[in-house]
Short mmCIF file of C-alpha atoms in Angstrom, two decimals:
data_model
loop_
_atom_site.label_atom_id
_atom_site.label_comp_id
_atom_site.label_asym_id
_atom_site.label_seq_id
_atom_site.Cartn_x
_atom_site.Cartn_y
_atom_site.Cartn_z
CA UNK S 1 0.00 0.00 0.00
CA UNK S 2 0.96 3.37 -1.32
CA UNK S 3 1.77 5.72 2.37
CA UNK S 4 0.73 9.13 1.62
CA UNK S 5 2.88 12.11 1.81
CA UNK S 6 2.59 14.20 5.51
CA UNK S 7 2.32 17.34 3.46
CA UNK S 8 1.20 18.94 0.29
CA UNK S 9 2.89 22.02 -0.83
CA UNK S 10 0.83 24.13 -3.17
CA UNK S 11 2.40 26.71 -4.79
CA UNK S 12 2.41 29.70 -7.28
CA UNK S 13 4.12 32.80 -8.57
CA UNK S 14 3.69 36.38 -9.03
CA UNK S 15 5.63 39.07 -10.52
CA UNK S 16 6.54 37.06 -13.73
CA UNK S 17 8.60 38.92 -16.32
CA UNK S 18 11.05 36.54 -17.65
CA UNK S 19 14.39 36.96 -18.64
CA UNK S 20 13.30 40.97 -18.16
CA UNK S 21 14.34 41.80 -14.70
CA UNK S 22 14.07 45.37 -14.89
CA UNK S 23 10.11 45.95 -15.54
CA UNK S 24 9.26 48.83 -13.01
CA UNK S 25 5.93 48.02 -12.65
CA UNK S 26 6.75 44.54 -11.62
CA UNK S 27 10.55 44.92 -9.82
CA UNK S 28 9.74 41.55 -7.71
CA UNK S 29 9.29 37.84 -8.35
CA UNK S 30 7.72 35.70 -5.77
CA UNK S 31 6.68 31.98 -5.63
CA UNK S 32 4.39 31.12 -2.77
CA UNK S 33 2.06 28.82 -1.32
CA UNK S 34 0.57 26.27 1.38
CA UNK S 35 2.06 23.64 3.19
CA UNK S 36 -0.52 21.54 4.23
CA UNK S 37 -1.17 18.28 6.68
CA UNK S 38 -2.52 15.37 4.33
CA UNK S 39 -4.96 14.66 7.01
CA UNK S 40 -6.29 18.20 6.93
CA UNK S 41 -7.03 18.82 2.68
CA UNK S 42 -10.28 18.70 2.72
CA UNK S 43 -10.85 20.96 5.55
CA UNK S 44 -8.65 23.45 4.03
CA UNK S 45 -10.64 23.42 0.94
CA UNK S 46 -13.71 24.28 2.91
CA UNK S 47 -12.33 26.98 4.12
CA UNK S 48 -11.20 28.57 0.74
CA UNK S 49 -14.55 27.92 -0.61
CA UNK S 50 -16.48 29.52 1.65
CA UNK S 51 -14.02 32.42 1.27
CA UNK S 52 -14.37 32.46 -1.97
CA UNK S 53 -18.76 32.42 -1.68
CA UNK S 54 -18.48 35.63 0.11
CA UNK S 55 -16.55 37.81 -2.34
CA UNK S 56 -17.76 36.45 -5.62
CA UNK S 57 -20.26 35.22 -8.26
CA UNK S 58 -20.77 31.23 -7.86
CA UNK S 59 -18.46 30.15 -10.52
CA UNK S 60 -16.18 32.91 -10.93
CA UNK S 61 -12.81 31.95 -10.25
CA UNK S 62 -10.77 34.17 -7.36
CA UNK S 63 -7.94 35.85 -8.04
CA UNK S 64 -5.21 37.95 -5.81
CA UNK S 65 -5.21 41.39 -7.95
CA UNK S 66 -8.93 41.51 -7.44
CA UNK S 67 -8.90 40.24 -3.87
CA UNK S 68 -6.38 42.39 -2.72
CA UNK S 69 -7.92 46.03 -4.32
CA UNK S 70 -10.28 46.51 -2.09
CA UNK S 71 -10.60 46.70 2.17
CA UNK S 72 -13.33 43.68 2.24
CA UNK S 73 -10.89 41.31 0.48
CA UNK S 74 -7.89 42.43 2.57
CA UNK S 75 -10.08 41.76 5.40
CA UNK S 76 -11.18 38.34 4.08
CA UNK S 77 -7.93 37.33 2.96
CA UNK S 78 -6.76 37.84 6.76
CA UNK S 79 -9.49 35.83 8.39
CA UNK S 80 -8.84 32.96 5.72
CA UNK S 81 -4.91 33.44 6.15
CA UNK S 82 -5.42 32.96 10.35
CA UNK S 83 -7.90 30.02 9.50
CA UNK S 84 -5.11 28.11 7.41
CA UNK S 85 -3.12 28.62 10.21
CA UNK S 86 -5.64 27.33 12.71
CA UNK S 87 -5.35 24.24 10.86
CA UNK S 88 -2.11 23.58 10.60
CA UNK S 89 -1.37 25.31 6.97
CA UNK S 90 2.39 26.46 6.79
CA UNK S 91 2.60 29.70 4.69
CA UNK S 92 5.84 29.09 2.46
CA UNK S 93 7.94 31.84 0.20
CA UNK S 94 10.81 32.60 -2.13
CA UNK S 95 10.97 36.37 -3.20
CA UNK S 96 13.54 38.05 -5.67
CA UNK S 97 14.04 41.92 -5.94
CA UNK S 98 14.72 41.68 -9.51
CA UNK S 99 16.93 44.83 -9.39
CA UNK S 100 19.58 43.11 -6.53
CA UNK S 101 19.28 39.81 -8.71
CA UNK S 102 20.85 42.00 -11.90
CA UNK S 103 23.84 42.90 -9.15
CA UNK S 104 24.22 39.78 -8.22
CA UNK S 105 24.39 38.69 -12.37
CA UNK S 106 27.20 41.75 -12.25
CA UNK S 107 29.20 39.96 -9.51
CA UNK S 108 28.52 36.47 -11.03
CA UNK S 109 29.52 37.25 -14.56
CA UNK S 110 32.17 39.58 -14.06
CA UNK S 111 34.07 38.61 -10.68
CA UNK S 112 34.31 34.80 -11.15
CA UNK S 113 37.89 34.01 -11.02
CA UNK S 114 37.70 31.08 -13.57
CA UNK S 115 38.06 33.72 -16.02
CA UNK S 116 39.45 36.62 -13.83
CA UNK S 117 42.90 36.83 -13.30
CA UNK S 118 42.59 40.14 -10.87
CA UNK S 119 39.90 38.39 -8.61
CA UNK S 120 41.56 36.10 -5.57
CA UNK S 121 40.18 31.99 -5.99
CA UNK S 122 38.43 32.43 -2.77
CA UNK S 123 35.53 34.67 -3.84
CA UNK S 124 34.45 31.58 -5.73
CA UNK S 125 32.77 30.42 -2.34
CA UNK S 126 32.76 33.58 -0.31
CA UNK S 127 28.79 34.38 -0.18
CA UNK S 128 29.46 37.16 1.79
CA UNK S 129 31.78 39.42 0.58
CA UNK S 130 29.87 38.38 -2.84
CA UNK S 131 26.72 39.94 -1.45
CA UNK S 132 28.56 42.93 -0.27
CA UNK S 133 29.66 43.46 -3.18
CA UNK S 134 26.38 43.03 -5.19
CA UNK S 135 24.73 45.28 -2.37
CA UNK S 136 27.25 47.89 -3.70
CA UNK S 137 26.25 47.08 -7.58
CA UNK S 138 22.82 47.56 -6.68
CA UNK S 139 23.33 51.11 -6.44
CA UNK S 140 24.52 51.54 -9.82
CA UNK S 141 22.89 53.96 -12.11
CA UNK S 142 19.52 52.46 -13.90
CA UNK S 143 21.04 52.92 -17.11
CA UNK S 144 24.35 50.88 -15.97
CA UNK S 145 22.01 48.10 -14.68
CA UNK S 146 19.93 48.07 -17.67
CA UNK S 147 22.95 47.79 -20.60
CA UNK S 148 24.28 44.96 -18.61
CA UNK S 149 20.83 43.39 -18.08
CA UNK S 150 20.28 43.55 -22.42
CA UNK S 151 23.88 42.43 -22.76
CA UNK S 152 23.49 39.80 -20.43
CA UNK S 153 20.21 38.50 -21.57
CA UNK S 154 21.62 38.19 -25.34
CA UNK S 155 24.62 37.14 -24.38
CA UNK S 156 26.60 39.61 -26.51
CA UNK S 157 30.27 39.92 -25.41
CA UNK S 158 30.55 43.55 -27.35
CA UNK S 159 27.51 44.57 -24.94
CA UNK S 160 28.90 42.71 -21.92
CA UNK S 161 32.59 44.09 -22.53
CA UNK S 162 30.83 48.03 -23.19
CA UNK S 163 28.84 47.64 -19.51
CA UNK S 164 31.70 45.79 -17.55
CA UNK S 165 33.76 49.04 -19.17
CA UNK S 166 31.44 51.46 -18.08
CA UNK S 167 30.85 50.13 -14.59
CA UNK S 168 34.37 49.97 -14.11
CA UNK S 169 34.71 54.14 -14.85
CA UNK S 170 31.75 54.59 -12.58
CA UNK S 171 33.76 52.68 -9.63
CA UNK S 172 36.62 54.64 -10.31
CA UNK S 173 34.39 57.74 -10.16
CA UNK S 174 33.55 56.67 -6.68
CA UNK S 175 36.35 56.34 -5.37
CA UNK S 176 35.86 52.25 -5.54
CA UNK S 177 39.04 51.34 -7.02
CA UNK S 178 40.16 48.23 -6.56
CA UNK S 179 36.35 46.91 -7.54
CA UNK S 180 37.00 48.95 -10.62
CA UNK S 181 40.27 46.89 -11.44
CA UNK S 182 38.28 43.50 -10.10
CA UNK S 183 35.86 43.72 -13.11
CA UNK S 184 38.64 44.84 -15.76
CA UNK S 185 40.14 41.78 -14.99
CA UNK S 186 37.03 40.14 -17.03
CA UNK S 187 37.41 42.21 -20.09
CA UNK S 188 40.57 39.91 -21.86
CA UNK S 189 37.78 36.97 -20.68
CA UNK S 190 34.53 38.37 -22.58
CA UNK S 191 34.16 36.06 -25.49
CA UNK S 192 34.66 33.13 -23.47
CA UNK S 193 32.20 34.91 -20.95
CA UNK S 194 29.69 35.47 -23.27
CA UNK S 195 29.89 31.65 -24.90
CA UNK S 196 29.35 30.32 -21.41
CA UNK S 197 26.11 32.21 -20.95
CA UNK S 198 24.92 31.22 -24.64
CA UNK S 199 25.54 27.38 -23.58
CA UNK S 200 23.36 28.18 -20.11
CA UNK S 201 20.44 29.72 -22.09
CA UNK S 202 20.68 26.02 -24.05
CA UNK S 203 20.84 23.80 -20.69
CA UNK S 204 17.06 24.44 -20.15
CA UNK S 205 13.94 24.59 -22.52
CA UNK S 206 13.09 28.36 -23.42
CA UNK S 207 15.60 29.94 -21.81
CA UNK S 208 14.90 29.21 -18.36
CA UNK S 209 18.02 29.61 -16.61
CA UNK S 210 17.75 33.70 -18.17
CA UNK S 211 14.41 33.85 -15.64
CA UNK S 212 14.02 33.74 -12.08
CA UNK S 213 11.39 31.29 -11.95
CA UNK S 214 13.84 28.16 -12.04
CA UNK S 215 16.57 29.22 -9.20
CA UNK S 216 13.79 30.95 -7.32
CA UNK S 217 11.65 27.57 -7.46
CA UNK S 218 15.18 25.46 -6.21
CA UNK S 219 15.11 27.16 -3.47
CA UNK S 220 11.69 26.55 -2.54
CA UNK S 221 12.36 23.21 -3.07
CA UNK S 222 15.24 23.08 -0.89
CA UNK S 223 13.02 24.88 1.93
CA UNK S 224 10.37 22.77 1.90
CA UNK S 225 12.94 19.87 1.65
CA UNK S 226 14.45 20.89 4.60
CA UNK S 227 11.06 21.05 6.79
CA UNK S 228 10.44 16.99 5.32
CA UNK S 229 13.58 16.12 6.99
CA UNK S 230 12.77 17.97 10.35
CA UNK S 231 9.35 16.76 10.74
CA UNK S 232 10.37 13.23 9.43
CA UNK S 233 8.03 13.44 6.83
CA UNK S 234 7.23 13.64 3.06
CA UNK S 235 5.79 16.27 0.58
CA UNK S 236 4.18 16.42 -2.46
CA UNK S 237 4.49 19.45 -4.66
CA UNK S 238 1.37 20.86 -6.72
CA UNK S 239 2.54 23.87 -8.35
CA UNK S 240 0.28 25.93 -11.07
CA UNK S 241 0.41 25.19 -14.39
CA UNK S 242 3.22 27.01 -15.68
CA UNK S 243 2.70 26.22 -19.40
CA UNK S 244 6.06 28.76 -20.56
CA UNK S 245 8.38 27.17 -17.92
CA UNK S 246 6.76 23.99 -16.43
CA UNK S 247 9.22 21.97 -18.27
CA UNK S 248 12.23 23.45 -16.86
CA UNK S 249 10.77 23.41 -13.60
CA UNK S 250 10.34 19.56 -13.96
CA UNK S 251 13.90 18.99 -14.51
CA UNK S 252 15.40 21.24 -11.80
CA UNK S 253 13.12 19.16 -9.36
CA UNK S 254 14.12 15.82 -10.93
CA UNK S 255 17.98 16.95 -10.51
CA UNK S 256 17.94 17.73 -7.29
CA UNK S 257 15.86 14.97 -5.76
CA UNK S 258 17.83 12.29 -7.95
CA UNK S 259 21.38 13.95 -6.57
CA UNK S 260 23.05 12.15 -3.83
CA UNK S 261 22.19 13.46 -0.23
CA UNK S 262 24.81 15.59 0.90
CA UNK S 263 25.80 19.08 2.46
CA UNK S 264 28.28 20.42 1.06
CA UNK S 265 29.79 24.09 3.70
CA UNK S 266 31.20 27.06 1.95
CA UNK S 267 32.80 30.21 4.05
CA UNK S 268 29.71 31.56 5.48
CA UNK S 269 27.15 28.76 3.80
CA UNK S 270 25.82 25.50 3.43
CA UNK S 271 24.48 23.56 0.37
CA UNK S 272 22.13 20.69 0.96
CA UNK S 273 21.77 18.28 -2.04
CA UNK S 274 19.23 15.78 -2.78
CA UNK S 275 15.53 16.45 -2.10
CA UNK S 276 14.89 12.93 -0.98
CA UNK S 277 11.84 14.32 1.98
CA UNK S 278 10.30 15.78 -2.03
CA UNK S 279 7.90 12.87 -3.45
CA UNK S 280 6.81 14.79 -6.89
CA UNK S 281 5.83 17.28 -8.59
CA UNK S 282 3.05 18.25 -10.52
CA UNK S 283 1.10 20.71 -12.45
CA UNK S 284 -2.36 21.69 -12.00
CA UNK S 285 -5.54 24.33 -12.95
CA UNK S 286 -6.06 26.82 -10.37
CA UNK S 287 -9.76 26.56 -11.36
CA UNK S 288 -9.86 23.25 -10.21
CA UNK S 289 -7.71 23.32 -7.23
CA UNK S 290 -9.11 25.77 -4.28
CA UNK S 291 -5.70 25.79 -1.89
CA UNK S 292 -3.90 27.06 -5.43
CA UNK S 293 -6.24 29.84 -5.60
CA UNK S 294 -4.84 30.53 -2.08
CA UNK S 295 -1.47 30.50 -3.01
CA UNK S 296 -2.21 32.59 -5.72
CA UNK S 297 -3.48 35.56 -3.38
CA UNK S 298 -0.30 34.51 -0.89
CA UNK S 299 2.40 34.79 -3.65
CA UNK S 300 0.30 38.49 -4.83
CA UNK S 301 0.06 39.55 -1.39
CA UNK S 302 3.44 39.04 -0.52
CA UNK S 303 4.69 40.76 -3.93
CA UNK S 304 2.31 43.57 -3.99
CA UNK S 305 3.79 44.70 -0.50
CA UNK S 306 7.73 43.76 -1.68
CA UNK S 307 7.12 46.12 -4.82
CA UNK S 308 5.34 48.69 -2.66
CA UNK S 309 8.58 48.93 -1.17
CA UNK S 310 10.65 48.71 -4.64
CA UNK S 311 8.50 51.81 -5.55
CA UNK S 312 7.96 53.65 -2.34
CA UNK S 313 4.64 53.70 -2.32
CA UNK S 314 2.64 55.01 0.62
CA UNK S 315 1.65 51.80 2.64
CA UNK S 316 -1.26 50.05 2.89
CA UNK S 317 -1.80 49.15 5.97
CA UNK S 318 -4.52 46.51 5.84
CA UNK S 319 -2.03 45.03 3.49
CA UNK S 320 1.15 45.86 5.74
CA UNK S 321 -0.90 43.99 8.52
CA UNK S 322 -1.92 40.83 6.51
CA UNK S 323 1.93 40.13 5.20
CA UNK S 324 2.88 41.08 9.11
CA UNK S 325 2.01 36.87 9.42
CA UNK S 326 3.70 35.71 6.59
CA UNK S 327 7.24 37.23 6.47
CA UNK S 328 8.43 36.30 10.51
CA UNK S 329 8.91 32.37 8.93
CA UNK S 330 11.62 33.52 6.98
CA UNK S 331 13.53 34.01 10.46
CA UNK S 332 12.35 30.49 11.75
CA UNK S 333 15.45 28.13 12.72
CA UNK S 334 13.70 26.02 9.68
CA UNK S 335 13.06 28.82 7.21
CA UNK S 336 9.97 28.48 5.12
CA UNK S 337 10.32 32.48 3.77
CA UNK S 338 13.54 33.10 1.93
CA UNK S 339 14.55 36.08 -0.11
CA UNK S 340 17.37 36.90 -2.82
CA UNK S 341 17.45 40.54 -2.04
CA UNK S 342 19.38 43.71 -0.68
CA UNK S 343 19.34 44.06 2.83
CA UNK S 344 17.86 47.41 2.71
CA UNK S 345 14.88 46.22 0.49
CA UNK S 346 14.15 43.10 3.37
CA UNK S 347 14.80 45.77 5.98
CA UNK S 348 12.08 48.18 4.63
CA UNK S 349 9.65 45.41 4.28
CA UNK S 350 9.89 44.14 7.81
CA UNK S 351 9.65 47.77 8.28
CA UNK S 352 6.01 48.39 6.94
CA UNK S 353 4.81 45.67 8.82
CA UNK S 354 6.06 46.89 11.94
CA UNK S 355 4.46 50.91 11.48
#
């Protein structure tokens, strides 16, 4: 007989742009959703459906950028949100400021000492003094960010070569010199750069390793991973249908739950291999799936308020107050909230919730 996974993890994303990381009206990517006891499914369910009776038309499928428009479905979304948790309903996250994930491209592309002779081996595996350095990068001017973005993206060394020139002047500018000589070091390196990142955008259908919904959706795998092997149990995955990248998304989960167990410790980090606590994956209909409708309003709840932030917006507190439960599990000892993003943009959204 066939044991059932403890858990069911369903999942979606908001803030999709692609391989374009710089759309201002949607600077933040964020895949969210439910983690939810086996035993309690269908009482879960309930509880999304009778949410769902009191703000619409029988039939009419819910969605977040509806819900969360008005004060009644902030309000609603809150009680639902507390009656998940009632339940036993884990709220689970990955978010990426897309504008810190462009720095971090810089540092990646530029400053990897496999082809840059004026950057030290170590940096390979030192996290932090590579996020340092990205929370520099994220400072740049938008139009430094952008040309790198476009060059990046199309993999064009002449592009790559012209932004890793012109951030190197701007470092010199302020008074960041050494960085400035750092990132020359990858100029005599750019064709070979720019082949590597042509042979990337190849390893995965439609250019998938270009967007953030692959990496963004490892590390939600390796979360939820994580919480299997502390609670001794298995989970199931039931993501949205992702038509675009679903088959990317596949193979990234099939890779890392086929790899050998292991964790492998860097300066200042650990990597944990093999999702073995991760029974499957699959793809479903919102339409026909109630607790995906509710990660659908989780992931746009939690990336309306990130990009309120991005934009500095005047906050909305009804909205301030509903994310005010969903962002403290990113600080449990077994995270279930994660984000790739500058300090100061995690900073300022703890902030909101906290005025």
């Amino acid at each position: 007989m066939t044991i059932p996974p403890s858990y069911t993890l369903y999942c979606d994303e908001s803030g999709n742009t692609g391989g374009n990381f710089l759309d201002p009206d949607q600077p933040v990517y964020t895949l969210a959703g439910w983690l939810v006891p086996t035993a309690e499914i269908q009482v879960a369910e309930n509880l999304v459906l009778q949410f769902e009776q009191k703000l619409t038309s029988q039939g009419d499928e819910i969605k977040s950028k509806h819900v969360l428009k008005s004060q009644l479905g902030l309000i609603a979304t809150h009680k639902l949100f507390n009656s998940l948790g009632k339940v036993g309903c884990l709220p689970t996250f990955s978010m990426a400021e897309k504008k810190y994930c462009v720095a971090a491209k810089i540092v990646d592309t530029f400053l990897d000492p496999a082809h840059n002779d004026n950057v030290h081996p170590d940096l390979l595996w030192d996290t932090l003094e590579k996020q340092a350095i990205a929370e520099l990068f994220v400072e740049l001017p938008q139009i430094k960010l952008t040309s790198f973005a476009t060059a990046f993206r199309n993999a064009d060394s002449i592009g790559l070569t012209q932004s890793a020139k012109d951030i190197s002047l701007y470092l010199k500018l302020s008074l960041h010199q050494s960085l400035a000589d750092m990132i020359e070091g990858a100029l005599p390196q750019m064709d070979t750069i720019a082949k590597l990142e042509q042979h990337s955008n190849s390893y995965l259908p439609n250019k998938a390793m270009q967007a953030l919904n692959t990496p963004t959706a490892v590390q939600f795998f390796m979360m939820a991973n994580q919480f299997g092997k502390r609670v001794g149990g298995d989970i199931r995955i039931v993501h949205d249908e992702s038509f675009y990248y679903q088959e990317a998304i596949e193979s990234v989960f099939t890779l890392h739950k086929e790899a050998q167990e292991d964790s492998i410790s860097f300066p200042h980090a650990t990597l944990s291999t093999g999702n073995k606590n991760l029974l499957s994956i699959e793809f479903v209909r919102s339409e026909m799936t109630p607790l995906m409708r509710a990660a659908d309003i989780l992931a746009g709840a939690l990336t309306q308020h990130a990009s309120n932030v991005t934009r500095q917006l005047s906050p909305n507190h009804l909205l301030s107050e509903l994310v005010s439960t969903i962002l403290p599990v990113s600080l449990d000892s077994v995270q279930l909230g994660w984000f790739t993003a500058s300090s100061k943009h995690v900073q300022e959204c703890f902030k909101l919730i906290r005025e």
